[in-house]
Amino acid sequence: MTQRLHLVFGGELTDIDGTEFRDTSAIDVVGVFPDFESAKAAWKGAAQRTVDSAHTRYFIAHLHRLMDEERETSPTAELGV
């Protein structure tokens, strides 16, 4: 079975409408989770803790969708999700 890992991270953005971090050394890495449901719960918790900071956003990255730049195609590309 293929693992579908998810990374939850966030921090202060330069613009509330963008996705550029003000200070990349201060990015908060919440963790890596084995499924979307647990990643979403972690994302929600982090977002709720920072609700008073309009410039702070958290994201879920679907690690299983990343491509291996050294290969023409990646095993994850075959998942189709």
Short mmCIF file of N, CA and C in Angstrom, two decimals:
data_model
loop_
_atom_site.label_atom_id
_atom_site.label_comp_id
_atom_site.label_asym_id
_atom_site.label_seq_id
_atom_site.Cartn_x
_atom_site.Cartn_y
_atom_site.Cartn_z
N MET A 1 0.84 -1.18 0.00
CA MET A 1 0.00 0.00 0.00
C MET A 1 0.88 1.25 0.00
N THR A 2 0.52 2.22 -0.80
CA THR A 2 1.28 3.45 -0.90
C THR A 2 0.95 4.38 0.26
N GLN A 3 1.99 4.94 0.87
CA GLN A 3 1.78 5.92 1.93
C GLN A 3 1.38 7.24 1.32
N ARG A 4 0.47 7.94 1.98
CA ARG A 4 0.04 9.25 1.52
C ARG A 4 0.28 10.24 2.65
N LEU A 5 1.53 10.68 2.74
CA LEU A 5 1.95 11.57 3.83
C LEU A 5 1.54 13.01 3.56
N HIS A 6 1.26 13.73 4.65
CA HIS A 6 0.85 15.13 4.57
C HIS A 6 1.66 15.95 5.57
N LEU A 7 2.17 17.09 5.11
CA LEU A 7 2.95 18.00 5.94
C LEU A 7 2.09 19.21 6.29
N VAL A 8 2.04 19.55 7.57
CA VAL A 8 1.32 20.74 8.03
C VAL A 8 2.35 21.76 8.50
N PHE A 9 2.28 22.96 7.93
CA PHE A 9 3.24 24.01 8.26
C PHE A 9 2.58 25.38 8.07
N GLY A 10 3.20 26.39 8.64
CA GLY A 10 2.64 27.73 8.47
C GLY A 10 3.54 28.78 9.07
N GLY A 11 3.05 30.00 9.02
CA GLY A 11 3.80 31.12 9.55
C GLY A 11 3.21 32.43 9.10
N GLU A 12 3.93 33.49 9.39
CA GLU A 12 3.47 34.83 9.05
C GLU A 12 3.77 35.12 7.58
N LEU A 13 2.77 35.61 6.86
CA LEU A 13 2.91 35.93 5.45
C LEU A 13 3.19 37.41 5.25
N THR A 14 3.79 37.75 4.11
CA THR A 14 4.08 39.16 3.81
C THR A 14 2.80 39.90 3.42
N ASP A 15 1.82 39.17 2.88
CA ASP A 15 0.57 39.77 2.42
C ASP A 15 -0.55 38.78 2.74
N ILE A 16 -1.66 39.25 3.27
CA ILE A 16 -2.73 38.33 3.65
C ILE A 16 -3.37 37.62 2.46
N ASP A 17 -3.18 38.15 1.26
CA ASP A 17 -3.72 37.52 0.07
C ASP A 17 -2.72 36.63 -0.65
N GLY A 18 -1.49 36.53 -0.13
CA GLY A 18 -0.45 35.75 -0.80
C GLY A 18 -0.05 34.51 -0.04
N THR A 19 1.05 33.91 -0.48
CA THR A 19 1.57 32.72 0.19
C THR A 19 3.07 32.84 0.46
N GLU A 20 3.62 34.05 0.39
CA GLU A 20 5.04 34.26 0.65
C GLU A 20 5.24 34.53 2.14
N PHE A 21 6.15 33.76 2.75
CA PHE A 21 6.42 33.90 4.18
C PHE A 21 7.32 35.10 4.45
N ARG A 22 7.00 35.82 5.52
CA ARG A 22 7.80 36.98 5.92
C ARG A 22 9.22 36.55 6.31
N ASP A 23 9.34 35.46 7.05
CA ASP A 23 10.64 34.97 7.52
C ASP A 23 10.64 33.45 7.43
N THR A 24 11.30 32.92 6.41
CA THR A 24 11.27 31.46 6.22
C THR A 24 11.96 30.70 7.34
N SER A 25 12.85 31.36 8.08
CA SER A 25 13.50 30.67 9.20
C SER A 25 12.55 30.52 10.39
N ALA A 26 11.41 31.20 10.34
CA ALA A 26 10.45 31.14 11.44
C ALA A 26 9.21 30.31 11.08
N ILE A 27 9.29 29.54 9.99
CA ILE A 27 8.15 28.70 9.61
C ILE A 27 7.92 27.65 10.69
N ASP A 28 6.68 27.51 11.08
CA ASP A 28 6.28 26.53 12.09
C ASP A 28 5.92 25.22 11.40
N VAL A 29 6.73 24.20 11.58
CA VAL A 29 6.43 22.88 11.03
C VAL A 29 5.67 22.12 12.11
N VAL A 30 4.38 21.93 11.88
CA VAL A 30 3.53 21.25 12.85
C VAL A 30 3.84 19.76 12.86
N GLY A 31 4.00 19.18 11.68
CA GLY A 31 4.36 17.77 11.61
C GLY A 31 3.97 17.11 10.31
N VAL A 32 4.33 15.84 10.21
CA VAL A 32 3.99 15.00 9.06
C VAL A 32 2.97 13.98 9.56
N PHE A 33 1.90 13.80 8.78
CA PHE A 33 0.79 12.96 9.21
C PHE A 33 0.49 11.88 8.16
N PRO A 34 0.03 10.71 8.62
CA PRO A 34 -0.15 9.57 7.72
C PRO A 34 -1.40 9.62 6.85
N ASP A 35 -2.30 10.55 7.13
CA ASP A 35 -3.52 10.64 6.34
C ASP A 35 -4.06 12.07 6.40
N PHE A 36 -4.94 12.39 5.45
CA PHE A 36 -5.45 13.75 5.35
C PHE A 36 -6.27 14.14 6.58
N GLU A 37 -7.02 13.23 7.11
CA GLU A 37 -7.88 13.54 8.25
C GLU A 37 -7.07 14.01 9.46
N SER A 38 -5.99 13.31 9.78
CA SER A 38 -5.17 13.73 10.93
C SER A 38 -4.41 15.02 10.61
N ALA A 39 -4.00 15.21 9.35
CA ALA A 39 -3.34 16.46 8.96
C ALA A 39 -4.32 17.62 9.07
N LYS A 40 -5.55 17.41 8.65
CA LYS A 40 -6.55 18.47 8.73
C LYS A 40 -6.84 18.86 10.18
N ALA A 41 -6.88 17.89 11.07
CA ALA A 41 -7.09 18.18 12.49
C ALA A 41 -5.93 19.00 13.06
N ALA A 42 -4.71 18.65 12.68
CA ALA A 42 -3.53 19.41 13.13
C ALA A 42 -3.54 20.81 12.54
N TRP A 43 -3.89 20.93 11.26
CA TRP A 43 -3.98 22.23 10.60
C TRP A 43 -5.01 23.11 11.29
N LYS A 44 -6.16 22.54 11.58
CA LYS A 44 -7.23 23.29 12.24
C LYS A 44 -6.79 23.78 13.61
N GLY A 45 -6.12 22.94 14.36
CA GLY A 45 -5.64 23.33 15.69
C GLY A 45 -4.64 24.47 15.61
N ALA A 46 -3.70 24.38 14.66
CA ALA A 46 -2.69 25.44 14.50
C ALA A 46 -3.35 26.73 14.05
N ALA A 47 -4.29 26.64 13.13
CA ALA A 47 -4.98 27.83 12.64
C ALA A 47 -5.79 28.48 13.75
N GLN A 48 -6.43 27.70 14.57
CA GLN A 48 -7.23 28.25 15.67
C GLN A 48 -6.35 28.92 16.72
N ARG A 49 -5.15 28.38 16.95
CA ARG A 49 -4.24 28.99 17.92
C ARG A 49 -3.74 30.35 17.45
N THR A 50 -3.75 30.60 16.15
CA THR A 50 -3.23 31.86 15.61
C THR A 50 -4.33 32.71 14.99
N VAL A 51 -5.56 32.50 15.38
CA VAL A 51 -6.70 33.20 14.78
C VAL A 51 -6.60 34.72 14.93
N ASP A 52 -5.93 35.21 15.94
CA ASP A 52 -5.80 36.66 16.15
C ASP A 52 -4.73 37.30 15.28
N SER A 53 -3.96 36.52 14.57
CA SER A 53 -2.91 37.05 13.69
C SER A 53 -3.37 36.92 12.23
N ALA A 54 -3.83 38.04 11.66
CA ALA A 54 -4.38 38.01 10.30
C ALA A 54 -3.36 37.57 9.25
N HIS A 55 -2.08 37.79 9.51
CA HIS A 55 -1.04 37.44 8.54
C HIS A 55 -0.53 36.01 8.68
N THR A 56 -0.98 35.29 9.68
CA THR A 56 -0.50 33.92 9.89
C THR A 56 -1.44 32.92 9.24
N ARG A 57 -0.86 32.04 8.42
CA ARG A 57 -1.63 31.00 7.73
C ARG A 57 -0.92 29.66 7.87
N TYR A 58 -1.72 28.61 7.86
CA TYR A 58 -1.20 27.25 7.88
C TYR A 58 -1.66 26.53 6.63
N PHE A 59 -0.84 25.59 6.18
CA PHE A 59 -1.08 24.87 4.94
C PHE A 59 -0.90 23.37 5.15
N ILE A 60 -1.53 22.60 4.27
CA ILE A 60 -1.31 21.15 4.21
C ILE A 60 -0.68 20.85 2.87
N ALA A 61 0.51 20.27 2.89
CA ALA A 61 1.19 19.85 1.66
C ALA A 61 1.02 18.34 1.52
N HIS A 62 0.57 17.92 0.36
CA HIS A 62 0.37 16.51 0.10
C HIS A 62 1.70 15.94 -0.40
N LEU A 63 2.48 15.39 0.52
CA LEU A 63 3.83 14.92 0.18
C LEU A 63 3.81 13.79 -0.84
N HIS A 64 2.76 13.02 -0.86
CA HIS A 64 2.67 11.91 -1.82
C HIS A 64 2.49 12.42 -3.25
N ARG A 65 2.24 13.70 -3.42
CA ARG A 65 2.09 14.27 -4.76
C ARG A 65 3.37 14.90 -5.28
N LEU A 66 4.41 14.93 -4.48
CA LEU A 66 5.67 15.53 -4.91
C LEU A 66 6.33 14.70 -5.99
N MET A 67 7.04 15.38 -6.85
CA MET A 67 7.72 14.70 -7.95
C MET A 67 9.21 14.58 -7.63
N ASP A 68 9.82 13.52 -8.11
CA ASP A 68 11.25 13.33 -8.00
C ASP A 68 11.87 13.99 -9.23
N GLU A 69 12.57 15.09 -9.05
CA GLU A 69 13.11 15.85 -10.18
C GLU A 69 14.21 15.11 -10.94
N GLU A 70 14.77 14.07 -10.36
CA GLU A 70 15.82 13.30 -11.01
C GLU A 70 15.26 12.27 -12.00
N ARG A 71 13.98 12.03 -11.92
CA ARG A 71 13.37 11.02 -12.79
C ARG A 71 12.39 11.69 -13.75
N GLU A 72 12.24 11.11 -14.93
CA GLU A 72 11.29 11.65 -15.89
C GLU A 72 9.87 11.58 -15.35
N THR A 73 9.54 10.46 -14.71
CA THR A 73 8.26 10.32 -14.04
C THR A 73 8.55 9.81 -12.63
N SER A 74 7.67 10.14 -11.74
CA SER A 74 7.83 9.74 -10.35
C SER A 74 6.78 8.70 -10.00
N PRO A 75 7.10 7.78 -9.08
CA PRO A 75 6.09 6.81 -8.66
C PRO A 75 4.83 7.48 -8.14
N THR A 76 4.97 8.67 -7.57
CA THR A 76 3.79 9.36 -7.05
C THR A 76 2.91 9.89 -8.16
N ALA A 77 3.46 10.13 -9.33
CA ALA A 77 2.65 10.61 -10.46
C ALA A 77 1.66 9.56 -10.89
N GLU A 78 2.00 8.29 -10.65
CA GLU A 78 1.14 7.21 -11.05
C GLU A 78 -0.08 7.04 -10.15
N LEU A 79 -0.08 7.71 -9.00
CA LEU A 79 -1.21 7.59 -8.08
C LEU A 79 -2.47 8.24 -8.64
N GLY A 80 -2.28 9.32 -9.39
CA GLY A 80 -3.43 9.99 -9.99
C GLY A 80 -4.29 10.74 -8.99
N VAL A 81 -3.74 11.06 -7.84
CA VAL A 81 -4.51 11.80 -6.84
C VAL A 81 -3.76 13.02 -6.40
#
